Short mmCIF file of C-alpha atoms in Angstrom, two decimals:
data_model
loop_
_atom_site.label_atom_id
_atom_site.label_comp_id
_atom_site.label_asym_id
_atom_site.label_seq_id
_atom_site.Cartn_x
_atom_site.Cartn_y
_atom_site.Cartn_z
CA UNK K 537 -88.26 105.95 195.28
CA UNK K 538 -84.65 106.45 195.79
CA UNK K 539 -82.44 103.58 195.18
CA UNK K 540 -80.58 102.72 198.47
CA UNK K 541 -76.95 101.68 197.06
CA UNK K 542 -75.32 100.99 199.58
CA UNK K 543 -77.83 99.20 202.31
CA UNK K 544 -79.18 97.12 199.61
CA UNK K 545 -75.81 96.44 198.51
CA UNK K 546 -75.11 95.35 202.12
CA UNK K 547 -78.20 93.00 201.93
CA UNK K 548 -77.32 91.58 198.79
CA UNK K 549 -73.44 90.83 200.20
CA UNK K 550 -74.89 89.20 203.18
CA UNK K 551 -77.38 87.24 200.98
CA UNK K 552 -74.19 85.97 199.59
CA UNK K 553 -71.89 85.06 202.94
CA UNK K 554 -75.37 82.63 203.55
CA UNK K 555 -76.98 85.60 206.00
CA UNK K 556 -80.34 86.37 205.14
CA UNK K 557 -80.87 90.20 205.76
CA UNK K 558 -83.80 92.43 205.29
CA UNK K 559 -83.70 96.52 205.53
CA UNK K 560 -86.13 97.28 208.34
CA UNK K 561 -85.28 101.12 208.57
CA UNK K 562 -82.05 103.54 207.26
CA UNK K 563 -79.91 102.30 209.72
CA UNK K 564 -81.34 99.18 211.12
CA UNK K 565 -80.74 95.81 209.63
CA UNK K 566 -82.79 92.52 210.38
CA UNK K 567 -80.76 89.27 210.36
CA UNK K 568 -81.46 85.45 209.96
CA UNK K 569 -79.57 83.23 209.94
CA UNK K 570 -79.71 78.98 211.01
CA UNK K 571 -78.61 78.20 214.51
CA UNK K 572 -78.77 81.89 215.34
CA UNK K 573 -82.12 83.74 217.08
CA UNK K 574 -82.91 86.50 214.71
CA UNK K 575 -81.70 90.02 215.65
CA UNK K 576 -81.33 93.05 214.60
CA UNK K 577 -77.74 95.11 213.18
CA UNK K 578 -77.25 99.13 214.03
CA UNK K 579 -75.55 100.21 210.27
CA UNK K 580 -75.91 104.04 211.12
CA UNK K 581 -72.06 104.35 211.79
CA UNK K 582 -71.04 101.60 209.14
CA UNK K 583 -73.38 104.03 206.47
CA UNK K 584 -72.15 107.81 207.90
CA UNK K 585 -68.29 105.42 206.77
CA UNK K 586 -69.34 104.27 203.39
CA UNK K 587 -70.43 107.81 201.83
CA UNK K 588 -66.60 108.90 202.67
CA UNK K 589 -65.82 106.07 200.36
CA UNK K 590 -65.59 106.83 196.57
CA UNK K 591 -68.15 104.94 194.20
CA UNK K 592 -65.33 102.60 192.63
CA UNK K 593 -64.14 101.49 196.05
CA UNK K 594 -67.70 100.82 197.83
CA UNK K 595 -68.76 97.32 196.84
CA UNK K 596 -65.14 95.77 197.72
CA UNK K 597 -65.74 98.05 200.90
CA UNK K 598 -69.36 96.73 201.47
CA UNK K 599 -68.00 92.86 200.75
CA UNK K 600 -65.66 93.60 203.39
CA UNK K 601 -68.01 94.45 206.07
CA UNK K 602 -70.47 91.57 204.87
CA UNK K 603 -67.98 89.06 205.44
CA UNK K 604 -67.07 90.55 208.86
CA UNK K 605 -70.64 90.49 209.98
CA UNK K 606 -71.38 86.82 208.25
CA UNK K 607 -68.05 85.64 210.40
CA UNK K 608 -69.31 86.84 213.68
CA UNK K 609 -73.07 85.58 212.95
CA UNK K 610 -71.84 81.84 211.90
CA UNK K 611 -69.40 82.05 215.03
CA UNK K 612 -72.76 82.40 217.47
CA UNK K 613 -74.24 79.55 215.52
CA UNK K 614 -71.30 77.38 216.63
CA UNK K 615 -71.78 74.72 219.63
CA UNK K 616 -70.67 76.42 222.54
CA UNK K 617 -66.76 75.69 223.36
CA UNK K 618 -66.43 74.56 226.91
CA UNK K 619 -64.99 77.56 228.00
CA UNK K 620 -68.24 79.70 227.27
CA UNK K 621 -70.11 78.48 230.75
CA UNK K 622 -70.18 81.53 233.15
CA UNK K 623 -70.73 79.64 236.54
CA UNK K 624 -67.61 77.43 235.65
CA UNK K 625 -65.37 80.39 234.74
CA UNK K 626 -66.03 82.56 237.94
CA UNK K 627 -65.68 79.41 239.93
CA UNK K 628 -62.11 78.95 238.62
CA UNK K 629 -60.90 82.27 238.25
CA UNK K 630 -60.46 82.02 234.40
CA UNK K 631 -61.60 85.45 233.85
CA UNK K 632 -58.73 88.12 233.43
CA UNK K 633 -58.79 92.19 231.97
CA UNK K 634 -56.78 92.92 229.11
CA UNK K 635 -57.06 96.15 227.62
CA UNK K 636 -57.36 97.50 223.88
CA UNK K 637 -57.97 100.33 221.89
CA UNK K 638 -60.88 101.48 220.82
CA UNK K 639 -59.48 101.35 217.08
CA UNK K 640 -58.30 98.13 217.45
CA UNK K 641 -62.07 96.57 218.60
CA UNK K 642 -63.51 99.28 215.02
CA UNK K 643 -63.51 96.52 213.04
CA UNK K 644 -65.77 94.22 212.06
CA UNK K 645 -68.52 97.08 212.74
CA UNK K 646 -71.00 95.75 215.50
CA UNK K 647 -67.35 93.83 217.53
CA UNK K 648 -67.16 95.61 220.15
CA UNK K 649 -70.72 95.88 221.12
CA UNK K 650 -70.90 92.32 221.30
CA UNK K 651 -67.50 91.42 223.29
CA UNK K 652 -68.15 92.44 226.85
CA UNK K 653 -66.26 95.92 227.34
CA UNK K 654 -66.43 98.99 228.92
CA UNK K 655 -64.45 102.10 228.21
CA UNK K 656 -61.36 102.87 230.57
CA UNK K 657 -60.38 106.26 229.03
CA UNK K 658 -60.57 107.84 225.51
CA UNK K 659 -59.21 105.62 223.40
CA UNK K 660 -58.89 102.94 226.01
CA UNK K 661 -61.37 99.76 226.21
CA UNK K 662 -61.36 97.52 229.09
CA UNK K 663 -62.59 93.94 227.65
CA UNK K 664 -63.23 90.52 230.04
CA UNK K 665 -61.20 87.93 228.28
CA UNK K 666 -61.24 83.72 229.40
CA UNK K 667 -57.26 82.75 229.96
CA UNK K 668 -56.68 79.26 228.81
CA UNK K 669 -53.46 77.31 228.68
CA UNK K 670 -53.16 78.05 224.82
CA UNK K 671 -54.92 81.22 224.15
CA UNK K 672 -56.87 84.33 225.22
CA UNK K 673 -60.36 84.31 224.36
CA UNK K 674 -62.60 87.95 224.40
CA UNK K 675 -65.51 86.97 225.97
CA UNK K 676 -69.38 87.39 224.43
CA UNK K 677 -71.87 89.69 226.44
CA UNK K 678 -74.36 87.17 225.37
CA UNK K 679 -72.35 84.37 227.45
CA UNK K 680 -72.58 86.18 230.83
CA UNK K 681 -76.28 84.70 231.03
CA UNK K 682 -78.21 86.53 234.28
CA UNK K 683 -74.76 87.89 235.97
CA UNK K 684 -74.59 91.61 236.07
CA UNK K 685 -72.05 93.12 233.82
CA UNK K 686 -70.10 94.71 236.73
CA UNK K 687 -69.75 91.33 238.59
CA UNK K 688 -68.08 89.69 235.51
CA UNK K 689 -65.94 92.64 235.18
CA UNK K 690 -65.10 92.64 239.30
CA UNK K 691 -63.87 89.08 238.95
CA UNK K 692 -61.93 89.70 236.16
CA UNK K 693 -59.99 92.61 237.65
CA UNK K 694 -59.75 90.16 240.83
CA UNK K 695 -58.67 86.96 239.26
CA UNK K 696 -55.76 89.43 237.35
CA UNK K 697 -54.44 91.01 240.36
CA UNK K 698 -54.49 87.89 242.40
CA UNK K 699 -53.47 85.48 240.17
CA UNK K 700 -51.08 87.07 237.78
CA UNK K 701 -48.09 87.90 239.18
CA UNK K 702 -46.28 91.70 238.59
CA UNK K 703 -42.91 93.94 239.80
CA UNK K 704 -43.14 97.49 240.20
CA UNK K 705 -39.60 99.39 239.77
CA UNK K 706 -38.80 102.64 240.24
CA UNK K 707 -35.97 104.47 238.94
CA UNK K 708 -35.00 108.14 237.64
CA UNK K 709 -35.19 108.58 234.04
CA UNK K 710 -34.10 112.00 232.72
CA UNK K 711 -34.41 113.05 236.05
CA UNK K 712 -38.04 111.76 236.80
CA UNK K 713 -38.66 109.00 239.05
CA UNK K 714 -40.99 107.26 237.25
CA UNK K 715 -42.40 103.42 238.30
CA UNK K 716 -42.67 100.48 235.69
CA UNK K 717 -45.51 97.95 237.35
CA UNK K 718 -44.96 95.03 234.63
CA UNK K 719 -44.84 91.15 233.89
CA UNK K 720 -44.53 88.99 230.95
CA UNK K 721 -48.73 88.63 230.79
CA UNK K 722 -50.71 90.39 228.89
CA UNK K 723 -52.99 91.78 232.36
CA UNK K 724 -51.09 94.17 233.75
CA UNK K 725 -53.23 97.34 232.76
CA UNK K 726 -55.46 96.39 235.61
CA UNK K 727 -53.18 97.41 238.27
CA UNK K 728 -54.65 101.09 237.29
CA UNK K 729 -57.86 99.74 239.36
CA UNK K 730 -55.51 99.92 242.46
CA UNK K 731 -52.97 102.46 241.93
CA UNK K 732 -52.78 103.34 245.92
CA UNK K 733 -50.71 100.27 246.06
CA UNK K 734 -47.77 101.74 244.09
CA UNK K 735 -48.02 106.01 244.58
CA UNK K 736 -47.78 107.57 248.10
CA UNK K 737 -50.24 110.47 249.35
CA UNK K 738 -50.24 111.78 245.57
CA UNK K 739 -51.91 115.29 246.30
CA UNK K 740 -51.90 115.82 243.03
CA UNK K 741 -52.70 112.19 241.18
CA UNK K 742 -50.23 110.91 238.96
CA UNK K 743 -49.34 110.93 235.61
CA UNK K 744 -49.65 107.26 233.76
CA UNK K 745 -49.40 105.37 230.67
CA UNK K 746 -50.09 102.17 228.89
CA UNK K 747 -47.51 101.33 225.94
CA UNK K 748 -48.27 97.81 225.64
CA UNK K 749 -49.85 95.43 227.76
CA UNK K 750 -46.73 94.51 230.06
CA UNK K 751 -46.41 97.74 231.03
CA UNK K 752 -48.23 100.48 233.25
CA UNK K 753 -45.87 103.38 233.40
CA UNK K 754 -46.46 105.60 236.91
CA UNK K 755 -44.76 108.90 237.95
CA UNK K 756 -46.18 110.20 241.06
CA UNK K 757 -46.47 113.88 241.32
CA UNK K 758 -44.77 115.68 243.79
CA UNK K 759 -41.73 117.74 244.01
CA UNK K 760 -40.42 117.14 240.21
CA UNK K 761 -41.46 120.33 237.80
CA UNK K 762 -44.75 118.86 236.59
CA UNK K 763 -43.53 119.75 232.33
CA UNK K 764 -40.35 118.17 232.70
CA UNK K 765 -42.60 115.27 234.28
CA UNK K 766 -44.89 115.24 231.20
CA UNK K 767 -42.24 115.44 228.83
CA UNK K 768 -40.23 112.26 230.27
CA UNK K 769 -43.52 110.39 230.74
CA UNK K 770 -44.45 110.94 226.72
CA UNK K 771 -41.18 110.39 225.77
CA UNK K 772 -40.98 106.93 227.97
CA UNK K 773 -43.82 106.12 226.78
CA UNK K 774 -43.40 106.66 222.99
CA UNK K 775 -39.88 104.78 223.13
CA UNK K 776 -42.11 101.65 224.61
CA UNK K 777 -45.02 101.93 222.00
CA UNK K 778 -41.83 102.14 218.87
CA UNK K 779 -39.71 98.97 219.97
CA UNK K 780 -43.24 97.67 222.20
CA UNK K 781 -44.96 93.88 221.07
CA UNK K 782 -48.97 94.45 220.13
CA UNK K 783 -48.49 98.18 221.39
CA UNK K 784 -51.74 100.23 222.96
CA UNK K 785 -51.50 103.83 222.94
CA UNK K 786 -48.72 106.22 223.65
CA UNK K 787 -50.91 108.83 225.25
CA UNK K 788 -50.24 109.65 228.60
CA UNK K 789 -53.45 110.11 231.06
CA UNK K 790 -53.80 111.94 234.55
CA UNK K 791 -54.88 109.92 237.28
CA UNK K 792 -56.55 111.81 240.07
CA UNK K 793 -58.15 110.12 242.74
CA UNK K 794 -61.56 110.84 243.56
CA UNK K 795 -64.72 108.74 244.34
CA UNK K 796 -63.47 105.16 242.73
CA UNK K 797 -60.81 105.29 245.35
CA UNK K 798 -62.90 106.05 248.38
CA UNK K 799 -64.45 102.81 247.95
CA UNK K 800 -62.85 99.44 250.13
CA UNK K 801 -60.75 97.63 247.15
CA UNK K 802 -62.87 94.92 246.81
CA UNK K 803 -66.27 96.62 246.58
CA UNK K 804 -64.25 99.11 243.46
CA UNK K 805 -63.71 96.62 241.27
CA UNK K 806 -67.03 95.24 241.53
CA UNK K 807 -68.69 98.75 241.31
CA UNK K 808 -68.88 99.07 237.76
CA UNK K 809 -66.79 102.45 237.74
CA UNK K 810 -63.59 103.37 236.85
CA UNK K 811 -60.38 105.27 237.33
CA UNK K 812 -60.43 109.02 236.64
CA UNK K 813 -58.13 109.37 233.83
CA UNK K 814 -57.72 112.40 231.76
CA UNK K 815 -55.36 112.75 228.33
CA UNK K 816 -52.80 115.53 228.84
CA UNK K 817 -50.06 116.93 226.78
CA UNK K 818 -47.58 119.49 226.13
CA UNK K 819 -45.60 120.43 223.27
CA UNK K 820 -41.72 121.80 224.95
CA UNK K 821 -39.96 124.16 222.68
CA UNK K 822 -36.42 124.10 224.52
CA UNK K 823 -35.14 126.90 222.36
CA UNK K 824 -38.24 129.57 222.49
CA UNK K 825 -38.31 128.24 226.27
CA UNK K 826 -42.04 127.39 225.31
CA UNK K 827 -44.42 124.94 227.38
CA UNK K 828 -47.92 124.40 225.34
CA UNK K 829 -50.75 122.16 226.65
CA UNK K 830 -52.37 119.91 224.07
CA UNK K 831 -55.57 119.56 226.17
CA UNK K 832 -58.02 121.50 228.83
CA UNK K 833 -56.47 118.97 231.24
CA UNK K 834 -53.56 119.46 230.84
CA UNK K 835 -53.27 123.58 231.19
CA UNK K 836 -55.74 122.95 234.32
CA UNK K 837 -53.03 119.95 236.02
CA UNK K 838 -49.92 122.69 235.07
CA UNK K 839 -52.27 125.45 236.72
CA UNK K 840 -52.80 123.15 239.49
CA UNK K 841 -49.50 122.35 240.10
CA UNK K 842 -47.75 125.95 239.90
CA UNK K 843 -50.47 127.70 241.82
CA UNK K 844 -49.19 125.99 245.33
CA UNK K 845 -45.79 127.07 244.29
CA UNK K 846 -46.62 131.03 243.36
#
């Protein structure tokens, strides 16, 4: 029989955080530990990692992940902190959206399946957090008890449009008017749930961006050349992300609006969708007078936008 280095490895690192773990198939994991139900741990993408690593490296690397796992196990086993009740939390409007990136909820493997999230756009991860006085807390899927997923998330888009408050500015920048919707929280991404509120008829959608979590960055488009339009937009946005606090992502998405918008307000952020939002890009080369697209969507927005203009 083949020895199994590196999920045996894992069991014996566990063994030693005080988790007892047992290999119940290549990729599955069975966990006990005291305080905790047992359960079961998905390793397949945590294994497909560790054979990139090279043999000298992989028992620091397994260690690593062990003591990630062992933290989030002995963190369930904890008494619940007051804030954890559901029924309490919707009833006071404690619930807000914050976004991250998918890279930044990678680590310990198995986090972001447990927080309660939902992807916003590639790379992008909406995630229900409780606001308290002195601290934002990512909530647990396993706290939301019987409530459907899409109600927890529908009161926590509410709670940050209603309670937080936000500007929206517009000026011209290189040439682009171009909308700033910010505040000092960290919430404002969710205004992306009701983007009619700050673009006109936008025939075409509009071109957005999330630098850091003060920020969402609109330009409507219209009338403006649509490349010099992506070019200000990723250069905007790239100046926020370099001199930007706990910056996102300096990708810039198109928003078109489509079925999530046809929905009354209230019954869209309860629906369990999202926004339509596409990456685009396009590398300008002034002096060869060059415009290329980085991405399908993008060459089919430019094609969009220059065909009503042939």
């Amino acid at each position: 029989m083949t020895h199994d280095v590196v999920g045996e490895g894992l069991v014996k690192a566990l063994a030693e955080e005080g988790v007892t773990g047992n290999l119940i198939g290549p990729t599955t994991v069975g966990v006990s530990y005291p305080g905790v139900s047992d359960f079961t741990i998905d390793i397949g993408e945590w294994r497909a990692r560790a054979a990139e690593i090279p043999p000298a490296q992989l028992p620091s690397f397994i260690a690593h992940v062990a003591q990630g796992f062992a933290r989030s196990i002995r963190a369930q086993a904890q008494p619940s902190p007051p804030w954890s009740d559901i029924e309490r939390l919707l009833a006071e409007e404690s619930l807000r959206m914050r976004l991250y990136t998918e890279e930044a909820l990678s680590e310990p493997p198995g986090l972001r399946d447990a927080l309660l999230t939902r992807t916003l756009a590639p790379g992008l991860v909406e995630t229900v957090v409780v606001d308290t006085p002195d601290s934002i807390v990512p909530l647990n899927r396993s706290q939301i008890g019987d409530r459907p997923e899409e109600q927890v998330f529908g009161a926590a888009l509410h709670a940050s449009l209603t309670k937080e408050p936000h500007y929206a500015k517009t000026d011209a920048i290189w040439g682009v008017p171009i909308t700033h919707v910010g505040e000092t929280h960290r919430y404002v991404g969710s205004h992306i749930h009701v983007l009619r509120r700050h673009v006109g008829a936008a025939r075409y959608g509009a071109l957005v961006s999330f630098p850091v979590p003060e920020y969402l960055i609109v330009h409507e488009i219209g009338d403006t050349h649509i490349v010099a339009a992506l070019e200000a937009m990723q250069e905007l946005t790239r100046t926020h992300v370099e001199k930007g606090d706990k910056a996102l992502t300096a990708q810039v998405y198109w928003w078109f609006p489509g079925a999530y918008e046809q929905l009354p307000e209230p019954a869209a952020l309860a629906s369990g969708q999202v926004p339509d939002l596409r990456p685009v890009e396009v590398e300008v080369n002034h002096r060869e007078k060059s415009v290329t697209p980085l991405t399908a969507d993008t060459g089919r927005l430019i094609e969009l936008w220059m065909s009503d203009r042939a």
